[in-house]
PDB file of N, CA and C in Angstrom:
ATOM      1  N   UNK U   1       0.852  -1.177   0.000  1.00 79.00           N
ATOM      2  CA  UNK U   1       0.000   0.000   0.000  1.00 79.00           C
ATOM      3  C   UNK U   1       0.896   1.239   0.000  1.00 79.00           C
ATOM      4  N   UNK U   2       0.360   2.306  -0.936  1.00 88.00           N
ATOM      5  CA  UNK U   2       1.271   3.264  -1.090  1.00 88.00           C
ATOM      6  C   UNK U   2       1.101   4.881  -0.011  1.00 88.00           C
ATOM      7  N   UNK U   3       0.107   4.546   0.478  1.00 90.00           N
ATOM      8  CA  UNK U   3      -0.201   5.991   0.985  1.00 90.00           C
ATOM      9  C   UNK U   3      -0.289   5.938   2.544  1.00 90.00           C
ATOM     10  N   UNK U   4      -0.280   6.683   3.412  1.00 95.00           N
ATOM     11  CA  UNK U   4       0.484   6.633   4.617  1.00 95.00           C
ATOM     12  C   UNK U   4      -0.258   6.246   5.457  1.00 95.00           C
ATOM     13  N   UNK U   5      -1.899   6.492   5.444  1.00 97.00           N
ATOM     14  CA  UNK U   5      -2.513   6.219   6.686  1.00 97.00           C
ATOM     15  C   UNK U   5      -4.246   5.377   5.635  1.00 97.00           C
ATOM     16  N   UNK U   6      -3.975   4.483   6.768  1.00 97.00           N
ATOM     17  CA  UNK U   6      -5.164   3.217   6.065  1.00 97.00           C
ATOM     18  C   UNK U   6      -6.921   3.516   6.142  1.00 97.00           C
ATOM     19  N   UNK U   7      -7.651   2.945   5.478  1.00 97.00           N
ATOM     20  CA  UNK U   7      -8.701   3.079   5.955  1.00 97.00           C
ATOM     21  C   UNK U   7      -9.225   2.825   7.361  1.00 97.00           C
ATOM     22  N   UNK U   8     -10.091   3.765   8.009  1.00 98.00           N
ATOM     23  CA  UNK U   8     -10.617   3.353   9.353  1.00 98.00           C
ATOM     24  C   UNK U   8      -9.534   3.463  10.599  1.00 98.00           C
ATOM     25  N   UNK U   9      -8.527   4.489  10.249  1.00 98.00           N
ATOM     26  CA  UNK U   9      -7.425   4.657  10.999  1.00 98.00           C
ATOM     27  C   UNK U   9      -8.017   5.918  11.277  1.00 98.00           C
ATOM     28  N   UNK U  10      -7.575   5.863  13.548  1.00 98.00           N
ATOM     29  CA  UNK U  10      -7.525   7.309  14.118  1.00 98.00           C
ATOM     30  C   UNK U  10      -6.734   8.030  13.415  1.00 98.00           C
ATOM     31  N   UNK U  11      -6.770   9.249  13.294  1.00 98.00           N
ATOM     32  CA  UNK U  11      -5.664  11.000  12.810  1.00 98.00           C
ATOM     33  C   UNK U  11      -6.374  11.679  13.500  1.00 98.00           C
ATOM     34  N   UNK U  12      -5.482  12.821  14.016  1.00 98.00           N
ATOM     35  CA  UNK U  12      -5.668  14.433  14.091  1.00 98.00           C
ATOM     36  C   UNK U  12      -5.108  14.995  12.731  1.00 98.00           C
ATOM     37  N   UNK U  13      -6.583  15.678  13.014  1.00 98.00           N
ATOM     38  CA  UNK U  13      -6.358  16.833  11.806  1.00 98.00           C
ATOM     39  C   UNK U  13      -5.289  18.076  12.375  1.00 98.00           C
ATOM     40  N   UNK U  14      -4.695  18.536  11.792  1.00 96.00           N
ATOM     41  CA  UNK U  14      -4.018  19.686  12.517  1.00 96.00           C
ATOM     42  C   UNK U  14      -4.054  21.155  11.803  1.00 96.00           C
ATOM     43  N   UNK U  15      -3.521  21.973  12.976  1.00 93.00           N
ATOM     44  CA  UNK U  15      -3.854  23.426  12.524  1.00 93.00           C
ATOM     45  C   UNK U  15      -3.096  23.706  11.106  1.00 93.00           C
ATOM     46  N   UNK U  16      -2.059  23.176  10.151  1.00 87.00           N
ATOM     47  CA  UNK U  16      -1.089  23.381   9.129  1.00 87.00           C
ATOM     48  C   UNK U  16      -2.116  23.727   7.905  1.00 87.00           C
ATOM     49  N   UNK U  17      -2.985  24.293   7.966  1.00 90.00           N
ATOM     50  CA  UNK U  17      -4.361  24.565   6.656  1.00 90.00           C
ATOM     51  C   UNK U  17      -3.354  25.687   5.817  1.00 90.00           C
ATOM     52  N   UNK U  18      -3.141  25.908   4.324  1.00 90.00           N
ATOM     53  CA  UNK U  18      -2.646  26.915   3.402  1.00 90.00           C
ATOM     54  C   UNK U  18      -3.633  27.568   3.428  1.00 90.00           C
ATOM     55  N   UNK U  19      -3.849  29.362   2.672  1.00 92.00           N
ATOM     56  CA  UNK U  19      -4.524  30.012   2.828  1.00 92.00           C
ATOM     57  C   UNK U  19      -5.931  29.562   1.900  1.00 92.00           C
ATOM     58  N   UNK U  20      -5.719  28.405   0.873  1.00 93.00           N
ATOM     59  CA  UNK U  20      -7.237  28.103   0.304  1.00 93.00           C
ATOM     60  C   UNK U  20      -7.690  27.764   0.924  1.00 93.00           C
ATOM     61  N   UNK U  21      -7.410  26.457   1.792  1.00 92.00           N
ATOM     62  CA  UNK U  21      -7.909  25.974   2.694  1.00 92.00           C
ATOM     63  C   UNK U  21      -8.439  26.613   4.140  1.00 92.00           C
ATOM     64  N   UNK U  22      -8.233  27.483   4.222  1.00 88.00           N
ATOM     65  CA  UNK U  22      -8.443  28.425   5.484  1.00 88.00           C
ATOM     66  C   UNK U  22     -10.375  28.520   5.977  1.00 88.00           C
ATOM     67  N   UNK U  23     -10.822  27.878   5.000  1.00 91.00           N
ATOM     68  CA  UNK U  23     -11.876  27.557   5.920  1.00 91.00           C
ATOM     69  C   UNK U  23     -12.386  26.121   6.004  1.00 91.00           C
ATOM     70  N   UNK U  24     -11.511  25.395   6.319  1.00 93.00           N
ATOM     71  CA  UNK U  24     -11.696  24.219   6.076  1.00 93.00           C
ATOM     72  C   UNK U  24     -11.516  23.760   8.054  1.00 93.00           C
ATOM     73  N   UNK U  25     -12.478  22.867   8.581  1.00 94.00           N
ATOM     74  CA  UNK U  25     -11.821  22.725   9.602  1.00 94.00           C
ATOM     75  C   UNK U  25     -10.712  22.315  10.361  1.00 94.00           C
ATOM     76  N   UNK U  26     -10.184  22.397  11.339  1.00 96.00           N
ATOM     77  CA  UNK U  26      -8.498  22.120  11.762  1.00 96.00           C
ATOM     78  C   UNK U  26      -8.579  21.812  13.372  1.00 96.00           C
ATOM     79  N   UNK U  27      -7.832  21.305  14.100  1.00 97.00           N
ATOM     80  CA  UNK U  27      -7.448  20.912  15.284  1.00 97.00           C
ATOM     81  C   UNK U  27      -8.362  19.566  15.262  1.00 97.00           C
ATOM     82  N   UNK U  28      -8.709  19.087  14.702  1.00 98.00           N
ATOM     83  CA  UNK U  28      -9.905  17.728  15.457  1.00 98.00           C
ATOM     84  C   UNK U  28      -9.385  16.443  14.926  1.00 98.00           C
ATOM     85  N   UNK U  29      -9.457  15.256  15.972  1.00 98.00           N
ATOM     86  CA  UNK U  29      -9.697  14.120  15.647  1.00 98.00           C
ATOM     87  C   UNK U  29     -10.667  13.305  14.712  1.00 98.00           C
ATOM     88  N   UNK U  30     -10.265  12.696  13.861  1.00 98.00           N
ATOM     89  CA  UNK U  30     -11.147  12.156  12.810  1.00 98.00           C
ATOM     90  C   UNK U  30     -10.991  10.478  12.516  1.00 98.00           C
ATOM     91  N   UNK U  31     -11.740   9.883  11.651  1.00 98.00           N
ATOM     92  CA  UNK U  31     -11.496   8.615  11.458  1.00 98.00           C
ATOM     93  C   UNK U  31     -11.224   8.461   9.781  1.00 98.00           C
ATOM     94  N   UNK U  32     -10.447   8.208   8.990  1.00 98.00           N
ATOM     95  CA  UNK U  32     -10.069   8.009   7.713  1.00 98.00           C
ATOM     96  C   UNK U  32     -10.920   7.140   7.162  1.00 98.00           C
ATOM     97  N   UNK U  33     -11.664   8.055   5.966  1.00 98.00           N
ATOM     98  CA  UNK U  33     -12.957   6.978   5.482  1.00 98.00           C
ATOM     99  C   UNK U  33     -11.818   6.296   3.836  1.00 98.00           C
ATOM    100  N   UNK U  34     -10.693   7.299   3.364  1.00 97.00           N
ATOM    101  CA  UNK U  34     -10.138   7.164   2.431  1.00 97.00           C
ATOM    102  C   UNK U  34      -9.261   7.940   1.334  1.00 97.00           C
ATOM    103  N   UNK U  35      -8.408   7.787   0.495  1.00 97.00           N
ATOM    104  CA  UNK U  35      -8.009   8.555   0.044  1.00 97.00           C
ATOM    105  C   UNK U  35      -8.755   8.813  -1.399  1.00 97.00           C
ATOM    106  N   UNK U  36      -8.589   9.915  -2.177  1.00 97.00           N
ATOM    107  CA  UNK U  36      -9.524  10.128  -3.240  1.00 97.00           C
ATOM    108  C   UNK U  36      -9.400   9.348  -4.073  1.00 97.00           C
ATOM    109  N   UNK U  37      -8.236   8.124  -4.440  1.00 96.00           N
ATOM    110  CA  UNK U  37      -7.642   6.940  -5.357  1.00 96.00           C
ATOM    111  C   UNK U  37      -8.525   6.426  -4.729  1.00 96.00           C
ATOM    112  N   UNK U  38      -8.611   6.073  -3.331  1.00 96.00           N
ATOM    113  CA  UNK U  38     -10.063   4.557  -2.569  1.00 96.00           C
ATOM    114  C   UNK U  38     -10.987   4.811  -3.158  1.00 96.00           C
ATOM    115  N   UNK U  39     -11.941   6.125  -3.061  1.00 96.00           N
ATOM    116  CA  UNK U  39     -13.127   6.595  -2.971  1.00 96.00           C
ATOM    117  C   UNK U  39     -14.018   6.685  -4.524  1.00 96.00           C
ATOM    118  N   UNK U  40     -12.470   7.584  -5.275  1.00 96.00           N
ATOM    119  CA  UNK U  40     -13.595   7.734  -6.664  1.00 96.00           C
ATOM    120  C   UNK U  40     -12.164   7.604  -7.937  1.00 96.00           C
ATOM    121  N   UNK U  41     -11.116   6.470  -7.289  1.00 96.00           N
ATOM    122  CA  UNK U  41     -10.718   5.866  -8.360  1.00 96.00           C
ATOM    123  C   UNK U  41      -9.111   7.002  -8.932  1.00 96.00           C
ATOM    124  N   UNK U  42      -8.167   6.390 -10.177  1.00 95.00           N
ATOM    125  CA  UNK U  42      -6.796   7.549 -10.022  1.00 95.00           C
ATOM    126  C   UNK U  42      -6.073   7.779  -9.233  1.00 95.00           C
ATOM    127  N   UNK U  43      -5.210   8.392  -9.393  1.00 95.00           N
ATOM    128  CA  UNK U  43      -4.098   7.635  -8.467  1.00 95.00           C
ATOM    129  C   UNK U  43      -3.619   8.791  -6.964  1.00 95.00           C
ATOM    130  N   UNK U  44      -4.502   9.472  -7.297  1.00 96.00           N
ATOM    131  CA  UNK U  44      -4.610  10.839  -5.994  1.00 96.00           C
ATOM    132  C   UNK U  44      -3.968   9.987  -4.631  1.00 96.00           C
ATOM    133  N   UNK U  45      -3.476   9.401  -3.834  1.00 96.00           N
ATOM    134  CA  UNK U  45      -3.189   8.883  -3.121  1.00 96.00           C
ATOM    135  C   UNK U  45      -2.717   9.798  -1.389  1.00 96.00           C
ATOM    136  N   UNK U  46      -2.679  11.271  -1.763  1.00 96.00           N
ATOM    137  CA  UNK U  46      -2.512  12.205  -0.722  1.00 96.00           C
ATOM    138  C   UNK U  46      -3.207  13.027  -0.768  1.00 96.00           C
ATOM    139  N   UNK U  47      -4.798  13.154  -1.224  1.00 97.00           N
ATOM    140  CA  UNK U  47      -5.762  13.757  -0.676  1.00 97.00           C
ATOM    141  C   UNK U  47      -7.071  12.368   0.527  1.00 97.00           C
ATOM    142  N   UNK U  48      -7.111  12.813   1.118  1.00 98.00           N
ATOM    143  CA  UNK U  48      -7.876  11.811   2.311  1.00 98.00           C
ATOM    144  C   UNK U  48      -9.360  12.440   2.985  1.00 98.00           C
ATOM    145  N   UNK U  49     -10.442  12.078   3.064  1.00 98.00           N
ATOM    146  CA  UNK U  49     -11.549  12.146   3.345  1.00 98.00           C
ATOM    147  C   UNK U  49     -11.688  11.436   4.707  1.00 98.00           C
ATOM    148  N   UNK U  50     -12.242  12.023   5.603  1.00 98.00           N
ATOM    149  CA  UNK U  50     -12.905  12.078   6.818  1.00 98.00           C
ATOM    150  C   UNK U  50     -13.958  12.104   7.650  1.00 98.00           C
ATOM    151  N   UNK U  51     -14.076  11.483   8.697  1.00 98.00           N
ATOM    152  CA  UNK U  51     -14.906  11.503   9.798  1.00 98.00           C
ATOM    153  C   UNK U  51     -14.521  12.531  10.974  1.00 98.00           C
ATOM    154  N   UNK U  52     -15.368  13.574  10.893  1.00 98.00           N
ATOM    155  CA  UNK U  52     -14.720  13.900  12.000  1.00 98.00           C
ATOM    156  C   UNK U  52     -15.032  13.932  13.437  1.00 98.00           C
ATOM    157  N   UNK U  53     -14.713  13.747  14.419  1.00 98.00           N
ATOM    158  CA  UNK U  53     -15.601  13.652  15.762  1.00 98.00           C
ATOM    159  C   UNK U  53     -15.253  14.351  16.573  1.00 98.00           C
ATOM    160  N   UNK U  54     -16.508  14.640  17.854  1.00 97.00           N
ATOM    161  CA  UNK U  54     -16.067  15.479  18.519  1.00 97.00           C
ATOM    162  C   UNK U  54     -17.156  14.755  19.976  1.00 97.00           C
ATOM    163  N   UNK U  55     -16.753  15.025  20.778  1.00 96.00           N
ATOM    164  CA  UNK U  55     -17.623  14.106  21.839  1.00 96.00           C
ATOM    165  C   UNK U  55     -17.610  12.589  22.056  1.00 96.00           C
ATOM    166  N   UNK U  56     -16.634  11.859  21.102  1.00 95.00           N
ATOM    167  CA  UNK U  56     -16.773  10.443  20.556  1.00 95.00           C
ATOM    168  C   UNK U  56     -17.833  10.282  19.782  1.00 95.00           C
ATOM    169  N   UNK U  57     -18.124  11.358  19.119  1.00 97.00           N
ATOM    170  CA  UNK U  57     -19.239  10.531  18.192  1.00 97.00           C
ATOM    171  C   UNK U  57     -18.759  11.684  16.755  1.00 97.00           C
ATOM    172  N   UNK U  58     -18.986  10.779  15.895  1.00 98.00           N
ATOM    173  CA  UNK U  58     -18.451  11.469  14.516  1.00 98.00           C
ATOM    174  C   UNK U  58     -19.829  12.451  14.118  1.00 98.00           C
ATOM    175  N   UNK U  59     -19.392  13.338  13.299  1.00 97.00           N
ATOM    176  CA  UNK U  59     -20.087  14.590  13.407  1.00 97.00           C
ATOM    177  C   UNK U  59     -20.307  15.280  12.036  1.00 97.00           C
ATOM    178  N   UNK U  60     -19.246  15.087  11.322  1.00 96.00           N
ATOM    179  CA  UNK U  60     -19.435  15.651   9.618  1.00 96.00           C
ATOM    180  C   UNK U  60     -18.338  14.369   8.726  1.00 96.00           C
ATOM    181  N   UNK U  61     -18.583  14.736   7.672  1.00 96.00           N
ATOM    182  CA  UNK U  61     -17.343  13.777   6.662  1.00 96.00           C
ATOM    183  C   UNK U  61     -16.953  14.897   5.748  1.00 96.00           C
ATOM    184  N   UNK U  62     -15.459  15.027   6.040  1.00 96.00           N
ATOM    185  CA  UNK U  62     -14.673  16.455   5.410  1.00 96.00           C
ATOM    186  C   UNK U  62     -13.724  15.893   4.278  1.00 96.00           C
ATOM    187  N   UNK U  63     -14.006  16.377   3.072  1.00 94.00           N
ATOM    188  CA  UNK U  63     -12.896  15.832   2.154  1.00 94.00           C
ATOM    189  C   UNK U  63     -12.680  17.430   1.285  1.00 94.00           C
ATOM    190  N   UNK U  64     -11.001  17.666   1.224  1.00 95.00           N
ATOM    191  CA  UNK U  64      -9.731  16.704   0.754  1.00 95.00           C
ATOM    192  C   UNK U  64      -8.165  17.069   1.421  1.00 95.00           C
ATOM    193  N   UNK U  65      -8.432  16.747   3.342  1.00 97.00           N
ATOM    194  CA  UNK U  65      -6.844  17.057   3.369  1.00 97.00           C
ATOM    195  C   UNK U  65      -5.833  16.178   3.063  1.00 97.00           C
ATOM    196  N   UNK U  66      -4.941  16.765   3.400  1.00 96.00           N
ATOM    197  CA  UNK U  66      -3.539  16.722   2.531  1.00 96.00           C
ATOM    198  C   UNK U  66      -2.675  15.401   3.328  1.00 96.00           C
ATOM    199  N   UNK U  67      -1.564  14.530   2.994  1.00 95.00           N
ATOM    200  CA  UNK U  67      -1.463  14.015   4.130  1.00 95.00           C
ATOM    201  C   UNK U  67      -0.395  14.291   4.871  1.00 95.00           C
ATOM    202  N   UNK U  68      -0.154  15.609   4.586  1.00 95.00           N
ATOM    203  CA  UNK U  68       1.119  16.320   5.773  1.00 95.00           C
ATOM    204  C   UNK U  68       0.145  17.008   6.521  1.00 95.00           C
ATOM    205  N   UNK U  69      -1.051  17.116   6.550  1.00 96.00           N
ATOM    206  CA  UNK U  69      -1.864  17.615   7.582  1.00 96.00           C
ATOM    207  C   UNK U  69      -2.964  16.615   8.866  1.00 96.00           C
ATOM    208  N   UNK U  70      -2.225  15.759   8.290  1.00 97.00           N
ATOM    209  CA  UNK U  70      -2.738  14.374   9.357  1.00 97.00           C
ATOM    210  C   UNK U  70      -1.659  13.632   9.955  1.00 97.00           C
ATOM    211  N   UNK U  71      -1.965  13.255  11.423  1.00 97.00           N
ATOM    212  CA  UNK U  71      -0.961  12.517  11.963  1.00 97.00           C
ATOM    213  C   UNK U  71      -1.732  11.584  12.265  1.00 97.00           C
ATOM    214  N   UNK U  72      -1.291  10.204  12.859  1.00 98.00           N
ATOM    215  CA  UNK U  72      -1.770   9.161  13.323  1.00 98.00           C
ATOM    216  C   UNK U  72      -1.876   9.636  14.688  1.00 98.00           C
ATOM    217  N   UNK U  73      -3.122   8.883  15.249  1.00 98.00           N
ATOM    218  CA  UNK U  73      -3.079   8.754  16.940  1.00 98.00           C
ATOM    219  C   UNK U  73      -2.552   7.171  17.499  1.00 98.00           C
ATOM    220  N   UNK U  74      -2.178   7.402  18.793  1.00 97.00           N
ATOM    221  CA  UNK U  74      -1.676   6.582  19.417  1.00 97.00           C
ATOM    222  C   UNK U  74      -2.736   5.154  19.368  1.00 97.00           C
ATOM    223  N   UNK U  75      -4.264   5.391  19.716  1.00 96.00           N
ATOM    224  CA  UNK U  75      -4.698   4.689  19.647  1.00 96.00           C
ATOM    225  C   UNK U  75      -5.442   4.010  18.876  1.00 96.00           C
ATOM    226  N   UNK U  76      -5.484   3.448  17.928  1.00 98.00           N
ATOM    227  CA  UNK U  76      -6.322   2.453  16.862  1.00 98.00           C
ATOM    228  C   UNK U  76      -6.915   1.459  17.082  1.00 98.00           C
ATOM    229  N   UNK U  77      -8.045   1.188  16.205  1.00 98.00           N
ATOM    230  CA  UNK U  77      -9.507   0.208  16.640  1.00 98.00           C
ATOM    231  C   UNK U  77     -10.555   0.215  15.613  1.00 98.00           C
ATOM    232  N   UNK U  78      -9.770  -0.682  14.723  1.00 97.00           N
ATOM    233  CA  UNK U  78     -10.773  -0.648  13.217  1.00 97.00           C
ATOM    234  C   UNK U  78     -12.168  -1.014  13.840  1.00 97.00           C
ATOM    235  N   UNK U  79     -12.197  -1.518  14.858  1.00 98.00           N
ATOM    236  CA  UNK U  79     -13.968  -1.730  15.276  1.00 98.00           C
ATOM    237  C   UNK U  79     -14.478  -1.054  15.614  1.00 98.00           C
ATOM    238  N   UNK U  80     -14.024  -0.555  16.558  1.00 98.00           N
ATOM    239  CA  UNK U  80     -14.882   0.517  17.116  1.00 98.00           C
ATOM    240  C   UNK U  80     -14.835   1.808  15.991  1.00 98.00           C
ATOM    241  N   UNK U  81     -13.754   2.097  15.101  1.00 98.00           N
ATOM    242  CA  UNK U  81     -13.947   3.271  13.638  1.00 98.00           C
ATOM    243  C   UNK U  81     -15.439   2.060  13.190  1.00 98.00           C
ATOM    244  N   UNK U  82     -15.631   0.978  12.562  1.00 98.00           N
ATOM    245  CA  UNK U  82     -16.409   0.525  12.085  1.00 98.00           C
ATOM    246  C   UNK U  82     -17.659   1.062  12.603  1.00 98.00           C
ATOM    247  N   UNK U  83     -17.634   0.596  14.237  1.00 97.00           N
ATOM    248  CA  UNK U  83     -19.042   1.175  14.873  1.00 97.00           C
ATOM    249  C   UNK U  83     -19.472   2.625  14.976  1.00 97.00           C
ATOM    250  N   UNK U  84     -18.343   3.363  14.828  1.00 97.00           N
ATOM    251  CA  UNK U  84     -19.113   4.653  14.797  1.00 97.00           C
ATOM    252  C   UNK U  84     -18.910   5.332  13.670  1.00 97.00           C
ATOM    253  N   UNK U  85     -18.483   4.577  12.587  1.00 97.00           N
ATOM    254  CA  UNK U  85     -19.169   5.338  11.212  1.00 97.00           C
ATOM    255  C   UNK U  85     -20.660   4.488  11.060  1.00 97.00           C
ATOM    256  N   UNK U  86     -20.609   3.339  11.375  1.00 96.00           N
ATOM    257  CA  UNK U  86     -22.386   2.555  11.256  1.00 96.00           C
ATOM    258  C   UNK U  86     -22.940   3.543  11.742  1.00 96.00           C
ATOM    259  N   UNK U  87     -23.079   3.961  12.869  1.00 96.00           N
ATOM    260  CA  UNK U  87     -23.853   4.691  13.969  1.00 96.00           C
ATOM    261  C   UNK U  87     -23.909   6.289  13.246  1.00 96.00           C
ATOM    262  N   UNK U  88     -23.021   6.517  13.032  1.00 96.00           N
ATOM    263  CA  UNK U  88     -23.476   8.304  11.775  1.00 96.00           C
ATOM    264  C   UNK U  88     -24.265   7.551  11.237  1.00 96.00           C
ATOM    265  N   UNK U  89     -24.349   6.644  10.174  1.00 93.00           N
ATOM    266  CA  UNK U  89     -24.959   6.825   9.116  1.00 93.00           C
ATOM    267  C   UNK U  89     -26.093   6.473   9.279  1.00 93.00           C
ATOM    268  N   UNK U  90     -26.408   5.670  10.276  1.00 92.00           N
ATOM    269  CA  UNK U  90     -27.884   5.189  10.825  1.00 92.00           C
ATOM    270  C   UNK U  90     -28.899   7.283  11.307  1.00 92.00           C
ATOM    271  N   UNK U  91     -28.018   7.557  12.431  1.00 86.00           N
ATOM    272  CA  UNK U  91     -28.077   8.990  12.929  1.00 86.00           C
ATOM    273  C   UNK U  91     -28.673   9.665  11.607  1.00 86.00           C
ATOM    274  N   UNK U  92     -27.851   9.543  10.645  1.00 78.00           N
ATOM    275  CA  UNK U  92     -28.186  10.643   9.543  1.00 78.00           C
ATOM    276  C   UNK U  92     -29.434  10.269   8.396  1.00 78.00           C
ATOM    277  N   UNK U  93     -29.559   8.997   8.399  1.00 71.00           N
ATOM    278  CA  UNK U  93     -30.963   8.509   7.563  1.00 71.00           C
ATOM    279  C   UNK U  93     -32.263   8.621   8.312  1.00 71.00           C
ATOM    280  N   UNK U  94     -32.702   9.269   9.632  1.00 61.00           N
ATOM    281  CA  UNK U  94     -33.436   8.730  10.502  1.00 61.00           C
ATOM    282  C   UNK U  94     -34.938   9.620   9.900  1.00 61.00           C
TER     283      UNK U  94
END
């Protein structure tokens, strides 16, 4: 695999936004739904789409940061990322 951080992997987003991006959100923990090569195909491999959460519960899906603007977190848990992207999407069809 060529690109740095996997599907369903913890990141912080971080404050490093360029001035296009300047309204894009920054400081938050998110869950990696994919990079734009996963999602809609080509070989984009360092733009990445998101979950982002706040409270432990995911809250919006933000796409396209960069991946010098994501770090990994210490802690990872493809299940529990599994369960609480199920749980948005249930939340959001209701």
């Amino acid at each position: 695999m060529k690109q740095k951080f996997r599907k369903l992997s913890f990141v912080h987003v971080g404050n490093n936004m360029p001035s296009e991006m300047s309204h894009f959100d920054k400081d938050f923990d998110a869950i990696v739904d994919g990079t734009f090569s996963q999602i809609h195909g080509g070989r984009d491999i360092d733009s990445y789409a998101v979950f982002k959460i706040k409270d432990g519960k995911i809250i919006n899906w933000i796409a396209w940061y960069k991946e010098d603007q994501l770090s990994l977190l210490p802690e990872q848990d493809i299940y529990k990322a599994e369960d609480m992207i199920e749980e948005y999407h249930f939340r959001r069809r209701k």
